[in-house]
Amino acid sequence: MPKLLPVAVEFQLPDGWAPASPETVDTFGVAFAALHPHPDAGFAANITIDGEIPPDDVSLSDLADASVERLEQAAESVQLVDRREVGPDDAPALVQRFLLAAAVNDELRELAQVQVYLPLADTVDPHKYAVIKLALTATTEQLHEVLEEFQDFVRTVRPSTSEGN
């Protein structure tokens, strides 16, 4: 069963991207996953969404550091290429980019991953916030093809305004 997000969000997937099956989402260990329609040499670029309500003393950088540690445990090699805070002071976000080598279907693949950490105010207690992590994983060859679509996707993510979410 996919994880639940701490806050409901809405978003628009890029054209052609499709939600992954519940089994695939469960394999990723995230709340939502979508797959690119054209795999590169058997690897489908994917977008995942996950989130948590961090303790008050945990920063976006702390969450990003923990993500680096998880990647280092799962991949053969991990290289943090870039990390920066983006956005206005009243709505900061953090973006980090990796190159990694990981086993995919028993074959070592060179992959790239971009992670975006978006803090969203808790609708019940605005002094607390949830952090939504959006990630794009693609082969290094396909990254240039899907990065702009991921950036467009990130711009659509926001707290849900639908009742019942």
PDB file of C-alpha atoms in Angstrom, residues 31-105:
ATOM      1  CA  ALA A  31       2.875   8.107  -1.858  1.00  0.00           C
ATOM      2  CA  PHE A  32       2.682   8.505  -5.646  1.00  0.00           C
ATOM      3  CA  ALA A  33       4.740   7.620  -8.700  1.00  0.00           C
ATOM      4  CA  ALA A  34       4.368   8.329 -12.406  1.00  0.00           C
ATOM      5  CA  LEU A  35       6.265   6.815 -15.310  1.00  0.00           C
ATOM      6  CA  HIS A  36       7.494   8.333 -18.557  1.00  0.00           C
ATOM      7  CA  PRO A  37       5.910   6.703 -21.626  1.00  0.00           C
ATOM      8  CA  HIS A  38       9.231   6.023 -23.407  1.00  0.00           C
ATOM      9  CA  PRO A  39      11.779   4.054 -21.355  1.00  0.00           C
ATOM     10  CA  ASP A  40      15.463   4.502 -22.145  1.00  0.00           C
ATOM     11  CA  ALA A  41      17.059   1.100 -22.668  1.00  0.00           C
ATOM     12  CA  GLY A  42      14.496  -0.524 -20.383  1.00  0.00           C
ATOM     13  CA  PHE A  43      14.491   2.122 -17.626  1.00  0.00           C
ATOM     14  CA  ALA A  44      11.397   4.298 -17.345  1.00  0.00           C
ATOM     15  CA  ALA A  45      12.066   7.779 -16.034  1.00  0.00           C
ATOM     16  CA  ASN A  46       9.870   8.350 -13.009  1.00  0.00           C
ATOM     17  CA  ILE A  47       8.487  11.091 -10.837  1.00  0.00           C
ATOM     18  CA  THR A  48       7.760  10.288  -7.211  1.00  0.00           C
ATOM     19  CA  ILE A  49       6.013  12.193  -4.445  1.00  0.00           C
ATOM     20  CA  ASP A  50       6.633  11.627  -0.758  1.00  0.00           C
ATOM     21  CA  GLY A  51       6.298  13.752   2.337  1.00  0.00           C
ATOM     22  CA  GLU A  52       6.527  14.074   6.070  1.00  0.00           C
ATOM     23  CA  ILE A  53       5.965  16.459   8.953  1.00  0.00           C
ATOM     24  CA  PRO A  54       9.483  16.960  10.290  1.00  0.00           C
ATOM     25  CA  PRO A  55      10.262  17.852  13.899  1.00  0.00           C
ATOM     26  CA  ASP A  56      10.531  21.595  14.527  1.00  0.00           C
ATOM     27  CA  ASP A  57      14.333  21.528  14.718  1.00  0.00           C
ATOM     28  CA  VAL A  58      14.809  19.722  11.362  1.00  0.00           C
ATOM     29  CA  SER A  59      15.676  21.920   8.380  1.00  0.00           C
ATOM     30  CA  LEU A  60      15.273  21.278   4.665  1.00  0.00           C
ATOM     31  CA  SER A  61      19.034  20.691   4.552  1.00  0.00           C
ATOM     32  CA  ASP A  62      18.709  18.053   7.287  1.00  0.00           C
ATOM     33  CA  LEU A  63      16.012  16.270   5.271  1.00  0.00           C
ATOM     34  CA  ALA A  64      18.163  16.494   2.145  1.00  0.00           C
ATOM     35  CA  ASP A  65      21.164  15.073   4.052  1.00  0.00           C
ATOM     36  CA  ALA A  66      19.039  12.133   5.194  1.00  0.00           C
ATOM     37  CA  SER A  67      18.032  11.533   1.580  1.00  0.00           C
ATOM     38  CA  VAL A  68      21.691  11.432   0.550  1.00  0.00           C
ATOM     39  CA  GLU A  69      22.324   8.798   3.225  1.00  0.00           C
ATOM     40  CA  ARG A  70      19.385   6.661   1.996  1.00  0.00           C
ATOM     41  CA  LEU A  71      20.640   6.891  -1.593  1.00  0.00           C
ATOM     42  CA  GLU A  72      24.148   5.903  -0.500  1.00  0.00           C
ATOM     43  CA  GLN A  73      22.712   2.777   1.130  1.00  0.00           C
ATOM     44  CA  ALA A  74      20.708   1.818  -1.974  1.00  0.00           C
ATOM     45  CA  ALA A  75      23.096   2.693  -4.812  1.00  0.00           C
ATOM     46  CA  GLU A  76      26.560   1.547  -5.801  1.00  0.00           C
ATOM     47  CA  SER A  77      27.797   5.136  -5.969  1.00  0.00           C
ATOM     48  CA  VAL A  78      26.251   8.536  -5.311  1.00  0.00           C
ATOM     49  CA  GLN A  79      27.593  11.933  -6.296  1.00  0.00           C
ATOM     50  CA  LEU A  80      25.824  15.058  -5.064  1.00  0.00           C
ATOM     51  CA  VAL A  81      26.244  17.423  -8.023  1.00  0.00           C
ATOM     52  CA  ASP A  82      24.332  20.456  -6.805  1.00  0.00           C
ATOM     53  CA  ARG A  83      22.257  21.638  -3.842  1.00  0.00           C
ATOM     54  CA  ARG A  84      20.644  25.033  -3.503  1.00  0.00           C
ATOM     55  CA  GLU A  85      17.798  26.836  -1.858  1.00  0.00           C
ATOM     56  CA  VAL A  86      15.350  28.379  -4.294  1.00  0.00           C
ATOM     57  CA  GLY A  87      12.230  30.500  -4.131  1.00  0.00           C
ATOM     58  CA  PRO A  88      11.333  33.589  -2.167  1.00  0.00           C
ATOM     59  CA  ASP A  89      12.163  33.952   1.547  1.00  0.00           C
ATOM     60  CA  ASP A  90       8.533  33.380   2.518  1.00  0.00           C
ATOM     61  CA  ALA A  91       8.297  30.186   0.433  1.00  0.00           C
ATOM     62  CA  PRO A  92      11.745  28.584   0.325  1.00  0.00           C
ATOM     63  CA  ALA A  93      12.421  25.242  -1.285  1.00  0.00           C
ATOM     64  CA  LEU A  94      15.531  23.127  -1.683  1.00  0.00           C
ATOM     65  CA  VAL A  95      16.709  21.413  -4.854  1.00  0.00           C
ATOM     66  CA  GLN A  96      19.468  18.841  -5.109  1.00  0.00           C
ATOM     67  CA  ARG A  97      20.795  16.850  -8.047  1.00  0.00           C
ATOM     68  CA  PHE A  98      22.664  13.539  -8.044  1.00  0.00           C
ATOM     69  CA  LEU A  99      24.483  11.235 -10.376  1.00  0.00           C
ATOM     70  CA  LEU A 100      24.338   7.652  -9.218  1.00  0.00           C
ATOM     71  CA  ALA A 101      25.079   4.122 -10.275  1.00  0.00           C
ATOM     72  CA  ALA A 102      22.437   1.627  -9.225  1.00  0.00           C
ATOM     73  CA  ALA A 103      21.412  -1.904 -10.074  1.00  0.00           C
ATOM     74  CA  VAL A 104      18.276  -1.912 -12.230  1.00  0.00           C
ATOM     75  CA  ASN A 105      17.010  -5.334 -13.312  1.00  0.00           C
TER      76      ASN A 105
END
